[in-house]
Tab-separated table of C-alpha atoms and ligand atoms in Angstrom:
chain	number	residue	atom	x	y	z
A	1	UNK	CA	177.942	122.881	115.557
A	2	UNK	CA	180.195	119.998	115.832
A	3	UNK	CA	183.802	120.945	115.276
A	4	UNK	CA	186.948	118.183	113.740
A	5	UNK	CA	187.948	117.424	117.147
A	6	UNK	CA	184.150	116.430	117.796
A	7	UNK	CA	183.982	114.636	114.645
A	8	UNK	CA	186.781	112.578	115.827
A	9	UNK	CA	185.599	111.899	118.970
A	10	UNK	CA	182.418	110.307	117.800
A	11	UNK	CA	184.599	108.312	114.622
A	12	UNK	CA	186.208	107.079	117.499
A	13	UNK	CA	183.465	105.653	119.485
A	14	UNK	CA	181.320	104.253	116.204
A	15	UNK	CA	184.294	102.333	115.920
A	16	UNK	CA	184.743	101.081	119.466
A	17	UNK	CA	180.432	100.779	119.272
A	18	UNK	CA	180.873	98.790	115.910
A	19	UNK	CA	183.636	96.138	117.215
A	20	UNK	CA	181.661	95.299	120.018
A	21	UNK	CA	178.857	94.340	118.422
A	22	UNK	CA	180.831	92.684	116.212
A	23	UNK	CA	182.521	90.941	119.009
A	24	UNK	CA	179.080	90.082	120.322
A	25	UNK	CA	177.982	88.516	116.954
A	26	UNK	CA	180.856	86.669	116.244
A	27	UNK	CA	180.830	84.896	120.140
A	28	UNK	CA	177.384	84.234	119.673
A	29	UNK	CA	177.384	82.664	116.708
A	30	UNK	CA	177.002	79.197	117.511
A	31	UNK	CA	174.018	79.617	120.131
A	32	UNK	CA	171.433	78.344	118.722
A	33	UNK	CA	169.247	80.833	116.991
A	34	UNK	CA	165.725	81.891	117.645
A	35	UNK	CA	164.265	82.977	114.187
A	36	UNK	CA	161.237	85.054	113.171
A	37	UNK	CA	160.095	85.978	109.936
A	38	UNK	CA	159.272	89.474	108.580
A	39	UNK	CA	158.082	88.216	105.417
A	40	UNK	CA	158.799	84.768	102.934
A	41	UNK	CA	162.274	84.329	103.824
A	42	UNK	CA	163.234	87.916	105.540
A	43	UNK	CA	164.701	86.203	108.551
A	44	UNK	CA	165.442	88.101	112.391
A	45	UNK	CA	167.155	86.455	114.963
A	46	UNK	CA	167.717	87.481	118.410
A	47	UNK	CA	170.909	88.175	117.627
A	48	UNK	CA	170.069	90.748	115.282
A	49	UNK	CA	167.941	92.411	118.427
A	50	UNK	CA	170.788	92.331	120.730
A	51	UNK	CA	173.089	93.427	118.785
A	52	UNK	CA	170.989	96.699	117.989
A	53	UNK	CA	170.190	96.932	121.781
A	54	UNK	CA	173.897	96.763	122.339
A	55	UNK	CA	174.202	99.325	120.008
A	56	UNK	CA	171.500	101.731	121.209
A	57	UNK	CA	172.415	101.364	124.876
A	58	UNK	CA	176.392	102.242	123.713
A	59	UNK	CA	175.161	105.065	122.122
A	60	UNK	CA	172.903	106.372	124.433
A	61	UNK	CA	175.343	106.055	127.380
A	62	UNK	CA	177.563	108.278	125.898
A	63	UNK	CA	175.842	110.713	123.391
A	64	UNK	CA	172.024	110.749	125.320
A	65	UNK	CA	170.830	113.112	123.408
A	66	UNK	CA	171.733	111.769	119.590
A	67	UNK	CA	169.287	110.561	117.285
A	68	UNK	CA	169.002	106.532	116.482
A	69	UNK	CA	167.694	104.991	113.174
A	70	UNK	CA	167.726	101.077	113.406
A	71	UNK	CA	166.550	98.220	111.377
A	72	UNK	CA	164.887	95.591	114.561
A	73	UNK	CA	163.258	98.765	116.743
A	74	UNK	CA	161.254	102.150	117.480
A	75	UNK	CA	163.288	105.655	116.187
A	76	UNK	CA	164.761	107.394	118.816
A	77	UNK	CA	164.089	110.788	117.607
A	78	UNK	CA	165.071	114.176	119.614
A	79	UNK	CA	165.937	117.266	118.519
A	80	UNK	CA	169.777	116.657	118.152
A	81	UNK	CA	171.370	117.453	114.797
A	82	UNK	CA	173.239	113.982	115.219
A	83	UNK	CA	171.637	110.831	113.910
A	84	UNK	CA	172.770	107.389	114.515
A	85	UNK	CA	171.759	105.225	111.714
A	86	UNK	CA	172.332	101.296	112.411
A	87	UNK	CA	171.898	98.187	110.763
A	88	UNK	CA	173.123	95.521	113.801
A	89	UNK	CA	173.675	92.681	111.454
A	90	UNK	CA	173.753	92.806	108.013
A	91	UNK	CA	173.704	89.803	106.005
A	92	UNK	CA	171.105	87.930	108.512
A	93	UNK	CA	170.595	85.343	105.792
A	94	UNK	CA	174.735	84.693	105.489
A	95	UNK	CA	174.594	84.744	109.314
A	96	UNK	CA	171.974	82.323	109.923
A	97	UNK	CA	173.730	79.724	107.353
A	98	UNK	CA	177.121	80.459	109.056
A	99	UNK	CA	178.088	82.365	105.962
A	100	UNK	CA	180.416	85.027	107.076
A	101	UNK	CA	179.731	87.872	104.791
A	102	UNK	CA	178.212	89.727	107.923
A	103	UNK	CA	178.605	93.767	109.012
A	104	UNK	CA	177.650	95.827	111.713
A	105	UNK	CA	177.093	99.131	109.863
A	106	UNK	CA	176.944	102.251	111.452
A	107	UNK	CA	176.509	105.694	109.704
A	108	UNK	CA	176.516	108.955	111.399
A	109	UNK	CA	174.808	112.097	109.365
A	110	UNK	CA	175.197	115.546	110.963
A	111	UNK	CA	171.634	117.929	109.690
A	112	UNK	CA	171.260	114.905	106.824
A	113	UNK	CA	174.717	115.085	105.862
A	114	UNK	CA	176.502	111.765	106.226
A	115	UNK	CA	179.542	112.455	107.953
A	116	UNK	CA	181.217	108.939	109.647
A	117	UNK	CA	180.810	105.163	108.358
A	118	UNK	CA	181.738	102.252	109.828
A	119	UNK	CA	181.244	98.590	108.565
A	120	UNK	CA	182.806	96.242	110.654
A	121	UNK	CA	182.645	92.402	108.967
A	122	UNK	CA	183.677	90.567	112.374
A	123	UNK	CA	184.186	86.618	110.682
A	124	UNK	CA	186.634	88.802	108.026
A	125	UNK	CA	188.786	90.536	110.547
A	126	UNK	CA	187.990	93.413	108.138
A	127	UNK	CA	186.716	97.062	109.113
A	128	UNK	CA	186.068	99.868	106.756
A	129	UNK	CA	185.780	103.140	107.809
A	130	UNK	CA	185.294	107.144	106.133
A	131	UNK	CA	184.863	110.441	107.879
A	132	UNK	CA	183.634	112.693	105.186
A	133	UNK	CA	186.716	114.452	103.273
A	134	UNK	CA	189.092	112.584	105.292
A	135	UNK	CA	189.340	109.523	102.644
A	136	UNK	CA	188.205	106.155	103.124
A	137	UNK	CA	189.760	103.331	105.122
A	138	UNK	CA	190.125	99.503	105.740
A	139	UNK	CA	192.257	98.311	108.550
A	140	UNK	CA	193.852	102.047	108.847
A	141	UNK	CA	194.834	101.391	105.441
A	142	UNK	CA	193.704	104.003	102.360
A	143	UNK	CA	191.511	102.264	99.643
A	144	UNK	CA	190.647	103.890	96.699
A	145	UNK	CA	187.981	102.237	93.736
A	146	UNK	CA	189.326	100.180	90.611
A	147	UNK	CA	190.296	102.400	87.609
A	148	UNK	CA	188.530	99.547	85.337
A	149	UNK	CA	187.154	101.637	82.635
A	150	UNK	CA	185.342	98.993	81.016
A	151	UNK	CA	182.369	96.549	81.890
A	152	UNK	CA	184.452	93.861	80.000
A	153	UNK	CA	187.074	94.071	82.632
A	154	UNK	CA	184.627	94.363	85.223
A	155	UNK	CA	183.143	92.394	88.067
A	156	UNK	CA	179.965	93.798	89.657
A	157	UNK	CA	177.920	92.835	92.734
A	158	UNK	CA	173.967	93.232	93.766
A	159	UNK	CA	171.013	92.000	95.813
A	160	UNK	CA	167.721	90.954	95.434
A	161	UNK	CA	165.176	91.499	97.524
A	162	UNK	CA	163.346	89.701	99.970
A	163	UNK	CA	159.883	89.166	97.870
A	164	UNK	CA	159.592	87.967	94.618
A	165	UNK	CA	158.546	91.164	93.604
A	166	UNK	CA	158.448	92.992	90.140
A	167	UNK	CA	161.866	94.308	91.334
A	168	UNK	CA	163.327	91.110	91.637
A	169	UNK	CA	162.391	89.941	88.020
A	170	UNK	CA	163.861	93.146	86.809
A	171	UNK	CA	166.761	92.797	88.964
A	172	UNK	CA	167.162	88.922	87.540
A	173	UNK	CA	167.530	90.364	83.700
A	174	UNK	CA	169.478	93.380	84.880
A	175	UNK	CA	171.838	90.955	86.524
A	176	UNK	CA	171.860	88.561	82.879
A	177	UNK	CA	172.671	91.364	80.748
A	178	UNK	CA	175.787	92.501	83.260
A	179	UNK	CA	176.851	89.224	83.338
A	180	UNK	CA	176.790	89.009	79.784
A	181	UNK	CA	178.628	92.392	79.730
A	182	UNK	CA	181.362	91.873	82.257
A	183	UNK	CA	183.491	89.437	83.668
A	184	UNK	CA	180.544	88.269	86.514
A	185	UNK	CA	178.326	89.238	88.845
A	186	UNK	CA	178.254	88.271	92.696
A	187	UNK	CA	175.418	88.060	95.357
A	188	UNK	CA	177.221	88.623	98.313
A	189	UNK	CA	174.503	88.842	100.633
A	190	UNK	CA	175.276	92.297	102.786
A	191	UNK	CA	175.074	95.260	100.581
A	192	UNK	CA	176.775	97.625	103.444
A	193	UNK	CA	179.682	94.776	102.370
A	194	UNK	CA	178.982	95.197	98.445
A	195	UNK	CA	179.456	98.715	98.792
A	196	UNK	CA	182.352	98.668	100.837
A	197	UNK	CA	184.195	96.063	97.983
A	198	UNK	CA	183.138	98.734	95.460
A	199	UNK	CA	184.919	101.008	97.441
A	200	UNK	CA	188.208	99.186	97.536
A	201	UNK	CA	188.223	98.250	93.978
A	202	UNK	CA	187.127	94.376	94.510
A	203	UNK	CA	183.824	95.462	92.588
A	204	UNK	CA	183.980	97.882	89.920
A	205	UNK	CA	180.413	98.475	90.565
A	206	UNK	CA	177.441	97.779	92.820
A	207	UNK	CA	173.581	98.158	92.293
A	208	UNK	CA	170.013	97.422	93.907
A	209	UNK	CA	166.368	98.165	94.252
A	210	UNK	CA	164.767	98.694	97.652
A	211	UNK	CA	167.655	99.046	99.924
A	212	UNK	CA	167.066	100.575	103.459
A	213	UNK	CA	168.957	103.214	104.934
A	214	UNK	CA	170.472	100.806	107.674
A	215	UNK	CA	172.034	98.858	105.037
A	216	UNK	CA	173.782	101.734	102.839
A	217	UNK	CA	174.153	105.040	104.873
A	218	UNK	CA	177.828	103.760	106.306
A	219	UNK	CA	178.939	102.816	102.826
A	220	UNK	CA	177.399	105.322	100.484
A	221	UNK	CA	179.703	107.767	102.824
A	222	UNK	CA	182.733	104.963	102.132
A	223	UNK	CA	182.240	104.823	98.565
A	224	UNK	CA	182.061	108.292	97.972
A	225	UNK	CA	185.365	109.010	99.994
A	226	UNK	CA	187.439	105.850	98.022
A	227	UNK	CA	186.387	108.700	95.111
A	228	UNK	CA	183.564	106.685	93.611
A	229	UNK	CA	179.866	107.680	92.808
A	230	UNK	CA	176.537	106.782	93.814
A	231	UNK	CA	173.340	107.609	91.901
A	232	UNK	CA	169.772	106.386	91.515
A	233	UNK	CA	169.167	104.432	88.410
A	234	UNK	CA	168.055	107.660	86.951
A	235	UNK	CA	171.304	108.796	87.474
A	236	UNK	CA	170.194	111.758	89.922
A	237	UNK	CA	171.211	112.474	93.254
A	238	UNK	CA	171.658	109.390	95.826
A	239	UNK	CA	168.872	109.770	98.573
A	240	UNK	CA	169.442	107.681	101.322
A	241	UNK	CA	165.512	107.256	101.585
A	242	UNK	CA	165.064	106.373	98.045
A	243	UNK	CA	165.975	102.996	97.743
A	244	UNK	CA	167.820	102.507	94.726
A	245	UNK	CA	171.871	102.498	94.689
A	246	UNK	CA	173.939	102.806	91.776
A	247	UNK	CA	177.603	102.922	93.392
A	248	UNK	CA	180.395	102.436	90.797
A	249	UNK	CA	184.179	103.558	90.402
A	250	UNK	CA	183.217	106.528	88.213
A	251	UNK	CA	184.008	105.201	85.502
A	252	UNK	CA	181.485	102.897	84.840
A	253	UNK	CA	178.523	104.791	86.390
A	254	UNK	CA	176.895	105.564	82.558
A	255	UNK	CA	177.967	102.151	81.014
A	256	UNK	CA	175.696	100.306	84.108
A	257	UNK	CA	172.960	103.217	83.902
A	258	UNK	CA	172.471	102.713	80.103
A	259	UNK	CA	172.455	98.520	80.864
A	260	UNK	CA	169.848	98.889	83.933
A	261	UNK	CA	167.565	101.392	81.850
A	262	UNK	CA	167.827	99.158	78.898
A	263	UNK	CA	165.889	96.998	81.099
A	264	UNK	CA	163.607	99.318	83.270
B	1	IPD	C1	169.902	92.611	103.479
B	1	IPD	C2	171.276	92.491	102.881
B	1	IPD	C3	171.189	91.958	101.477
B	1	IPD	C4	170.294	92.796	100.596
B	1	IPD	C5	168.927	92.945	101.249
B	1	IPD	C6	169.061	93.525	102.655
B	1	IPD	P1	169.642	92.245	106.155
B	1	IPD	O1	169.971	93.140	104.811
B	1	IPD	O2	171.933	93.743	102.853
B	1	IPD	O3	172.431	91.911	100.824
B	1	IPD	O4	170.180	92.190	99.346
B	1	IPD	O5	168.174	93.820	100.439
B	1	IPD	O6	167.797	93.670	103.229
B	1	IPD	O7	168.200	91.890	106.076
B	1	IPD	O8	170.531	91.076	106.125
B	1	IPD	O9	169.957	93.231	107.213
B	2	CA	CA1	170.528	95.135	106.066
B	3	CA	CA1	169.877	93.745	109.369
């Protein structure tokens, strides 16, 4: 069992883990980059690598027994209730172009409960944070979603994925039909960042197909503690496994549900 003083303890060191990474990315970011390719343009740089070894070695120092989910290596899996779940750059595309819509995202679940997020977006000087019913934070400061109540008055962000996929035609008329609906739609590029501008009202409401659990687990914790809602797009449960996000301000969870299934 991990009591509030032990939750606090390891808030405090994602945070410290998650601004030096951050640290690291942002001094790095004019070395010139080595890039391989997962797939057609699903881009890892060493960067990316080092970062997440950063990460793993920070973690392991202090908490050597704690689980570790990354995106660029190997599962370190014991049998410690604590899992460290880590996407080391987030927005590699942005980050290669010199785009600074970038995050270090770090989620924490305790026996698959998501308990601590941290998305750090170093270019932004910006750093959200949740511990879970403790409210939801960005630069120490509270942030709560919109109360838009209408996808007229709203403005909505997604992703696409990597391969030109069947999700990523459906994802191309879901994203006409909210435009259409609303007052726009951005591609920001890091969806632990979409999430996180849900979560502080920027976006009224986020969505995507085949999302990883590096990129969301941080902000579906976020999100949920601003007092917004995440769902699949059959509007059950969130899984952090499953893929697809649906995180809104309440609000306008059914309005984008009946959209997206209008089109699925
Ligand atoms: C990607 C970003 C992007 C999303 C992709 C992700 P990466 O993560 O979050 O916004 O649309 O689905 O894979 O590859 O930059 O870590
Ligand atoms: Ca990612
Ligand atoms: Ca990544």
């Amino acid at each position: 069992m991990i009591n509030n003083n032990g939750l606090i303890h390891l808030y405090h060191n994602a945070v410290d883990i998650s601004k030096a990474a951050g640290d690291f990315i942002k001094r790095n970011a004019s070395e010139s980059l080595k890039i391989d390719y997962k797939g057609r343009a699903n881009m890892v740089t060493q960067i990316d690598k080092q970062s997440e070894q950063l990460i793993r070695d920070a973690i392991s120092e202090r908490y050597p027994e704690h689980q570790i989910l990354g995106e660029e290596s190997a599962d370190k899996a014991t049998d410690s209730q604590v899992k460290w779940i880590v996407d080391p750059v987030d927005g590699t595309t942005n980050f290669v172009h010199n785009h600074h819509m970038v995050a270090v995202s770090i989620g924490i679940a305790i026996d698959d409960e998501m308990m601590i997020g941290v998305v750090n977006c170093p270019f932004l000087n910006e750093i959200f944070t949740a511990i879970k019913n403790q409210g939801a934070y960005l630069n120490g400061r509270k942030i709560q979603v919109s109360t838009v109540n209408s996808m007229e008055n709203g403005l909505f962000g997604t992703g696409f994925p990597y391969e030109l996929n069947d999700h990523f035609y459906k994802n191309m008329e879901i994203f006409k039909k909210i435009y259409e609906n609303s007052q726009g739609v951005r591609r920001g590029g890091s969806a632990a960042i979409d999430m996180c501008y849900t979560a502080c009202g920027r976006f009224d409401g986020f969505w995507e197909f085949d999302l990883n659990p590096w990129d969301i687990a941080a902000g579906s914790l976020i999100i949920q503690e601003a007092g917004g809602q995440i769902c699949n797009f059959s509007g059950q449960a969130f899984d952090l496994y499953d893929g697809e996000v649906l995180a809104t301000n309440r609000n306008l969870q059914k309005p984008m549900l009946k959209m997206i299934n209008e089109i699925l």
